CSV table of C-alpha atoms in Angstrom, one decimal:
chain,number,residue,atom,x,y,z
I,1,MET,CA,25.9,-12.4,29.0
I,2,THR,CA,22.4,-11.5,28.5
I,3,THR,CA,21.2,-7.7,28.3
I,4,PHE,CA,18.1,-5.8,28.8
I,5,ASN,CA,17.3,-2.4,28.6
I,6,SER,CA,19.2,-0.7,30.9
I,7,GLY,CA,16.1,1.5,32.4
I,8,MET,CA,13.9,-1.0,33.3
I,9,LYS,CA,14.3,-3.7,35.7
I,10,MET,CA,15.8,-7.3,35.6
I,11,TRP,CA,12.3,-8.6,35.1
I,12,CYS,CA,8.8,-7.8,35.1
I,13,SER,CA,5.2,-8.9,36.4
I,14,VAL,CA,1.8,-8.6,35.4
I,15,GLU,CA,1.2,-5.2,37.1
I,16,ASP,CA,4.3,-3.9,35.0
I,17,LEU,CA,2.1,-3.9,31.8
I,18,PRO,CA,1.2,-0.6,30.5
I,19,ALA,CA,-2.7,0.0,30.1
I,20,ALA,CA,-3.0,-1.0,26.3
I,21,GLN,CA,-0.8,-3.7,26.7
I,22,ALA,CA,-2.2,-4.8,29.6
I,23,ALA,CA,-5.9,-4.6,27.3
I,24,SER,CA,-4.1,-6.2,24.5
I,25,PHE,CA,-3.8,-9.6,26.9
I,26,ARG,CA,-7.4,-9.5,27.9
I,27,GLN,CA,-8.5,-8.9,23.8
I,28,THR,CA,-6.7,-11.7,22.5
I,29,ASN,CA,-8.7,-14.5,20.7
I,30,ALA,CA,-7.0,-17.0,22.7
I,31,SER,CA,-9.2,-19.6,23.6
I,32,GLY,CA,-7.2,-23.2,24.8
I,33,LEU,CA,-3.9,-23.9,23.7
I,34,HIS,CA,-2.9,-23.9,20.1
I,35,SER,CA,-1.1,-25.8,17.2
I,36,PRO,CA,-0.6,-22.8,14.8
I,37,PRO,CA,0.7,-24.1,11.4
I,38,GLN,CA,4.0,-23.1,10.8
I,39,SER,CA,4.9,-20.6,8.8
I,40,SER,CA,5.6,-20.3,5.2
I,41,GLN,CA,9.7,-19.7,5.2
I,42,VAL,CA,12.7,-19.4,2.4
I,43,PHE,CA,14.3,-22.8,2.8
I,44,SER,CA,17.4,-20.9,4.5
I,45,VAL,CA,15.6,-19.2,6.9
I,46,LYS,CA,14.0,-22.4,7.9
I,47,GLU,CA,16.4,-24.4,8.1
I,48,SER,CA,18.3,-21.7,10.0
I,49,LYS,CA,15.6,-22.1,12.4
I,50,ALA,CA,15.9,-25.4,13.0
I,51,ILE,CA,19.6,-25.3,13.5
I,52,TYR,CA,19.2,-22.6,16.5
I,53,SER,CA,15.9,-25.7,18.1
I,54,GLU,CA,18.3,-28.2,17.8
I,55,ALA,CA,21.0,-26.3,19.3
I,56,MET,CA,18.5,-25.4,22.0
I,57,VAL,CA,16.8,-28.6,22.8
I,58,ALA,CA,20.2,-30.3,23.2
I,59,SER,CA,22.0,-27.6,25.6
I,60,MET,CA,18.8,-28.2,27.6
I,61,ARG,CA,18.9,-31.0,28.4
I,62,ALA,CA,22.2,-31.4,28.9
I,63,GLU,CA,22.0,-28.9,31.3
I,64,MET,CA,19.0,-29.9,32.8
I,65,VAL,CA,21.2,-33.2,33.8
I,66,ASP,CA,23.3,-31.1,36.2
I,67,ILE,CA,21.3,-29.0,37.8
I,68,SER,CA,17.7,-30.6,38.2
I,69,ARG,CA,19.1,-32.0,41.6
I,70,PHE,CA,19.4,-28.6,43.2
I,71,ILE,CA,15.7,-28.0,42.4
I,72,PRO,CA,14.0,-28.9,45.4
I,73,ILE,CA,10.3,-28.4,44.4
I,74,PRO,CA,8.3,-30.2,41.4
I,75,TYR,CA,8.8,-28.3,38.4
I,76,VAL,CA,8.2,-28.0,34.6
I,77,VAL,CA,10.8,-26.6,32.1
I,78,PHE,CA,9.2,-25.2,28.8
I,79,LEU,CA,11.8,-24.4,26.4
I,80,THR,CA,10.1,-22.2,23.3
I,81,ASP,CA,11.0,-21.2,20.1
I,82,GLU,CA,11.6,-17.4,19.1
I,83,GLU,CA,7.5,-17.5,18.3
I,84,GLY,CA,6.2,-19.0,21.5
I,85,ARG,CA,6.5,-22.4,20.1
I,86,ILE,CA,7.1,-25.4,22.5
I,87,LEU,CA,10.1,-27.5,21.5
I,88,ASP,CA,10.9,-28.9,24.4
I,89,LEU,CA,9.2,-30.1,28.0
I,90,ILE,CA,10.8,-31.4,30.8
I,91,CYS,CA,9.2,-32.7,33.9
I,92,SER,CA,10.8,-33.8,37.8
I,93,SER,CA,7.9,-36.0,37.5
I,94,GLY,CA,6.5,-38.8,35.5
I,95,SER,CA,3.3,-37.7,37.2
I,96,LEU,CA,3.3,-34.3,36.0
I,97,GLN,CA,4.5,-35.4,32.7
I,98,GLU,CA,1.1,-37.6,33.3
I,99,ASN,CA,-0.4,-33.6,34.2
I,100,MET,CA,0.7,-32.0,30.9
I,101,ASP,CA,-0.2,-34.2,28.4
I,102,ARG,CA,-3.8,-34.3,30.0
I,103,ALA,CA,-3.7,-30.5,29.6
I,104,GLY,CA,-2.4,-31.0,25.8
I,105,LEU,CA,0.9,-29.7,26.1
I,106,ARG,CA,3.4,-31.0,24.3
I,107,GLU,CA,5.8,-29.9,21.5
I,108,GLY,CA,4.6,-27.7,18.8
I,109,ILE,CA,2.0,-26.2,20.8
I,110,ASN,CA,2.2,-22.4,20.7
I,111,LEU,CA,2.2,-19.8,23.8
I,112,SER,CA,2.4,-16.9,22.3
I,113,LYS,CA,0.0,-13.8,22.8
I,114,ARG,CA,-2.5,-14.3,19.9
I,115,TYR,CA,-2.3,-17.8,20.8
I,116,SER,CA,-2.7,-18.6,24.9
I,117,GLY,CA,-2.8,-15.0,26.2
I,118,LEU,CA,-1.1,-14.3,29.3
I,119,ASN,CA,1.5,-16.4,30.5
I,120,ALA,CA,4.8,-16.2,31.4
I,121,VAL,CA,6.1,-17.1,27.6
I,122,SER,CA,4.0,-14.6,26.6
I,123,LEU,CA,4.7,-11.7,28.5
I,124,ALA,CA,8.3,-12.4,27.7
I,125,MET,CA,7.8,-11.7,24.1
I,126,GLU,CA,6.5,-8.8,24.9
I,127,MET,CA,8.1,-6.9,27.6
I,128,ASN,CA,11.5,-8.3,26.3
I,129,ARG,CA,12.9,-9.7,29.3
I,130,ILE,CA,12.1,-11.7,32.4
I,131,GLY,CA,8.2,-12.8,32.5
I,132,VAL,CA,6.9,-13.6,36.2
I,133,VAL,CA,3.0,-14.9,36.0
I,134,ARG,CA,1.5,-16.3,39.1
I,135,GLY,CA,-1.5,-18.8,39.1
I,136,LYS,CA,-4.5,-16.3,38.5
I,137,GLU,CA,-3.0,-14.2,36.5
I,138,HIS,CA,-2.9,-16.7,33.6
I,139,THR,CA,-5.1,-16.5,30.9
I,140,ASP,CA,-5.9,-20.1,30.2
I,141,ALA,CA,-7.1,-22.2,32.7
I,142,VAL,CA,-4.0,-24.8,32.4
I,143,PHE,CA,-1.6,-22.4,34.3
I,144,GLN,CA,-3.9,-20.9,36.6
I,145,ASN,CA,-2.5,-23.7,39.6
I,146,TRP,CA,0.4,-23.0,39.0
I,147,ASN,CA,3.3,-19.9,39.0
I,148,CYS,CA,5.9,-19.6,36.1
I,149,VAL,CA,8.6,-17.8,35.5
I,150,CYS,CA,10.3,-16.9,31.4
I,151,ALA,CA,13.6,-15.6,30.3
I,152,PRO,CA,14.5,-14.6,27.2
I,153,LEU,CA,17.1,-17.0,25.3
I,154,ILE,CA,20.0,-14.7,23.5
I,155,LEU,CA,22.6,-15.8,21.3
I,156,ASP,CA,24.2,-14.0,18.5
I,157,GLY,CA,22.6,-10.6,18.5
I,158,GLY,CA,18.6,-11.9,18.8
I,159,THR,CA,16.5,-13.5,21.0
I,160,GLN,CA,16.6,-17.5,19.9
I,161,GLY,CA,13.8,-19.1,22.2
I,162,TYR,CA,12.5,-18.5,25.2
I,163,VAL,CA,13.0,-21.4,28.9
I,164,ASP,CA,10.3,-21.1,31.0
I,165,ILE,CA,10.1,-22.9,34.7
I,166,THR,CA,6.9,-24.0,36.5
I,167,PHE,CA,5.7,-25.4,39.8
I,168,ASP,CA,2.6,-24.8,41.9
I,169,ALA,CA,1.3,-21.6,42.7
I,170,GLY,CA,1.8,-22.4,46.6
I,171,GLN,CA,5.6,-22.0,46.0
I,172,HIS,CA,7.1,-18.9,46.5
I,173,ILE,CA,7.6,-17.0,43.1
I,174,GLU,CA,11.3,-14.8,44.1
I,175,PHE,CA,13.8,-17.8,43.9
I,176,ALA,CA,12.5,-18.9,39.9
I,177,ILE,CA,13.7,-15.2,38.9
I,178,PRO,CA,17.5,-15.6,39.5
I,179,PHE,CA,17.2,-19.2,39.1
I,180,VAL,CA,16.0,-18.9,35.3
I,181,GLN,CA,18.4,-16.0,33.8
I,182,GLN,CA,20.8,-18.3,35.2
I,183,LEU,CA,19.5,-21.0,33.0
I,184,ALA,CA,19.4,-19.3,30.0
I,185,GLU,CA,22.6,-17.8,30.4
I,186,ASN,CA,23.9,-21.2,30.4
I,187,VAL,CA,22.1,-22.8,27.7
I,188,ALA,CA,23.4,-19.6,25.9
I,189,TYR,CA,27.1,-19.3,26.8
I,190,LYS,CA,28.0,-22.5,28.2
I,191,ARG,CA,26.1,-25.0,26.0
I,192,MET,CA,25.1,-24.0,23.2
I,193,VAL,CA,28.5,-22.3,21.7
I,194,ASN,CA,30.3,-25.0,22.0
I,195,ASN,CA,27.4,-26.9,19.9
I,196,ALA,CA,29.4,-29.0,16.6
I,197,GLY,CA,25.8,-28.4,14.8
I,198,LEU,CA,25.4,-24.8,15.7
I,199,GLN,CA,29.6,-24.1,14.7
I,200,LYS,CA,29.5,-25.3,11.6
I,201,PHE,CA,26.4,-23.6,10.8
I,202,ARG,CA,27.9,-20.7,11.7
I,203,ARG,CA,31.1,-21.1,9.9
I,204,GLU,CA,29.0,-21.7,6.8
I,205,LYS,CA,28.1,-18.3,7.1
I,206,VAL,CA,31.2,-16.6,7.6
I,207,LEU,CA,32.0,-18.1,4.7
I,208,ASP,CA,29.3,-17.1,2.6
I,209,ASN,CA,30.0,-13.8,3.7
I,210,TYR,CA,33.1,-13.9,1.7
I,211,LYS,CA,31.7,-15.4,-1.3
I,212,LEU,CA,33.3,-18.8,-1.6
I,213,THR,CA,32.7,-20.9,-3.8
I,214,GLY,CA,31.7,-24.7,-3.3
I,215,ARG,CA,34.8,-26.3,-3.8
I,216,GLU,CA,36.4,-23.1,-1.2
I,217,LYS,CA,34.6,-24.1,1.0
I,218,GLU,CA,35.4,-27.8,1.1
I,219,VAL,CA,38.9,-27.1,0.8
I,220,ALA,CA,38.2,-24.1,4.1
I,221,SER,CA,36.3,-26.8,6.4
I,222,LEU,CA,39.1,-28.7,6.1
I,223,TRP,CA,41.9,-25.8,6.1
I,224,PHE,CA,40.1,-25.1,9.7
I,225,SER,CA,39.9,-28.5,11.4
I,226,ASP,CA,44.1,-28.4,10.8
I,227,LYS,CA,44.6,-30.7,7.6
I,228,SER,CA,47.2,-31.0,5.8
I,229,ALA,CA,47.4,-29.9,1.9
I,230,LEU,CA,48.3,-34.0,1.1
I,231,HIS,CA,44.9,-34.9,3.2
I,232,ILE,CA,42.8,-32.2,1.7
I,233,SER,CA,44.0,-33.5,-1.9
I,234,ASN,CA,43.5,-37.1,-1.1
I,235,THR,CA,40.2,-36.4,0.4
I,236,LEU,CA,38.5,-35.0,-2.5
I,237,GLY,CA,40.7,-36.7,-5.4
I,238,ILE,CA,42.4,-32.9,-6.8
I,239,SER,CA,46.4,-32.1,-6.9
I,240,GLU,CA,48.0,-31.1,-3.8
I,241,GLY,CA,48.8,-28.0,-5.6
I,242,SER,CA,45.4,-27.2,-6.6
I,243,VAL,CA,45.2,-26.9,-2.5
I,244,ARG,CA,47.5,-24.4,-2.7
I,245,ASN,CA,46.0,-22.4,-4.9
I,246,VAL,CA,42.2,-22.6,-3.3
I,247,VAL,CA,43.8,-21.9,0.2
I,248,LYS,CA,45.5,-18.7,-1.7
I,249,SER,CA,42.6,-17.7,-3.1
I,250,ILE,CA,40.6,-18.5,0.3
I,251,TYR,CA,43.1,-15.9,2.0
I,252,ILE,CA,42.6,-13.0,-0.7
I,253,LYS,CA,38.8,-13.1,-0.2
I,254,MET,CA,39.1,-13.7,4.1
I,255,ASN,CA,41.8,-10.8,3.9
I,256,VAL,CA,43.9,-12.8,5.7
I,257,SER,CA,47.7,-14.3,5.5
I,258,ASP,CA,48.1,-17.5,7.5
I,259,ARG,CA,46.1,-20.4,9.0
I,260,SER,CA,45.7,-19.0,11.9
I,261,GLN,CA,44.3,-15.4,10.8
I,262,PHE,CA,41.5,-17.6,9.2
I,263,ALA,CA,40.8,-19.6,12.1
I,264,LYS,CA,40.3,-16.4,13.9
I,265,LYS,CA,37.6,-15.5,11.5
I,266,LEU,CA,35.6,-18.4,11.7
I,267,LEU,CA,35.6,-18.6,15.1
């Protein structure tokens, strides 16, 4: 489950910002929406981010298919990465999508404090909990007719992104706070944990941690899929005896004694 500092309430608004942090939002150089250049990261970090991002987008879209009919008002849902960059946005109507297009809100736009000032995403990033920003409280005029609520999307011990629901400023905001918290938790713990691409990536990280060789990883992947030594032998073009020797080596490195224990290490 999502966890926050137990000494704080579940969500925060502009009034909860300490004076110095509030001032930092006012002093930001944000002047409209920006698409900052992609950071220069080593390949493994970029690959990891891409896999989590793809899993978040797929999971968010699947979740919204299930719950959109229960949202009684027009809305826009933003999904960002951990740096505040929009990965996806889902509009409840074509006219809202047109409004987003005219406002320049699209994939790649960064909603962090540095680039967009005060909004629900940047507030959630700053305070590490659900952020609530109302109409005129937004720095950027693009958001000043909207109320926005944003929750961190937490998985694997860290914040992987943020999910924000935005709706007309004339609507009451209270309903959206538990809603967006549940949305973030469903995306992470109901959807992402079952995402095939992310599961494969996490298994490979475990195998890397045990310093398996390339051949051992190939055998381990098939062994985890409950394939027989004969099947693996035919698939990889090696003898059945070689497969069993590789499995023994994997077991030694992972400190397990059977397939069941091996599988648990990868789950």
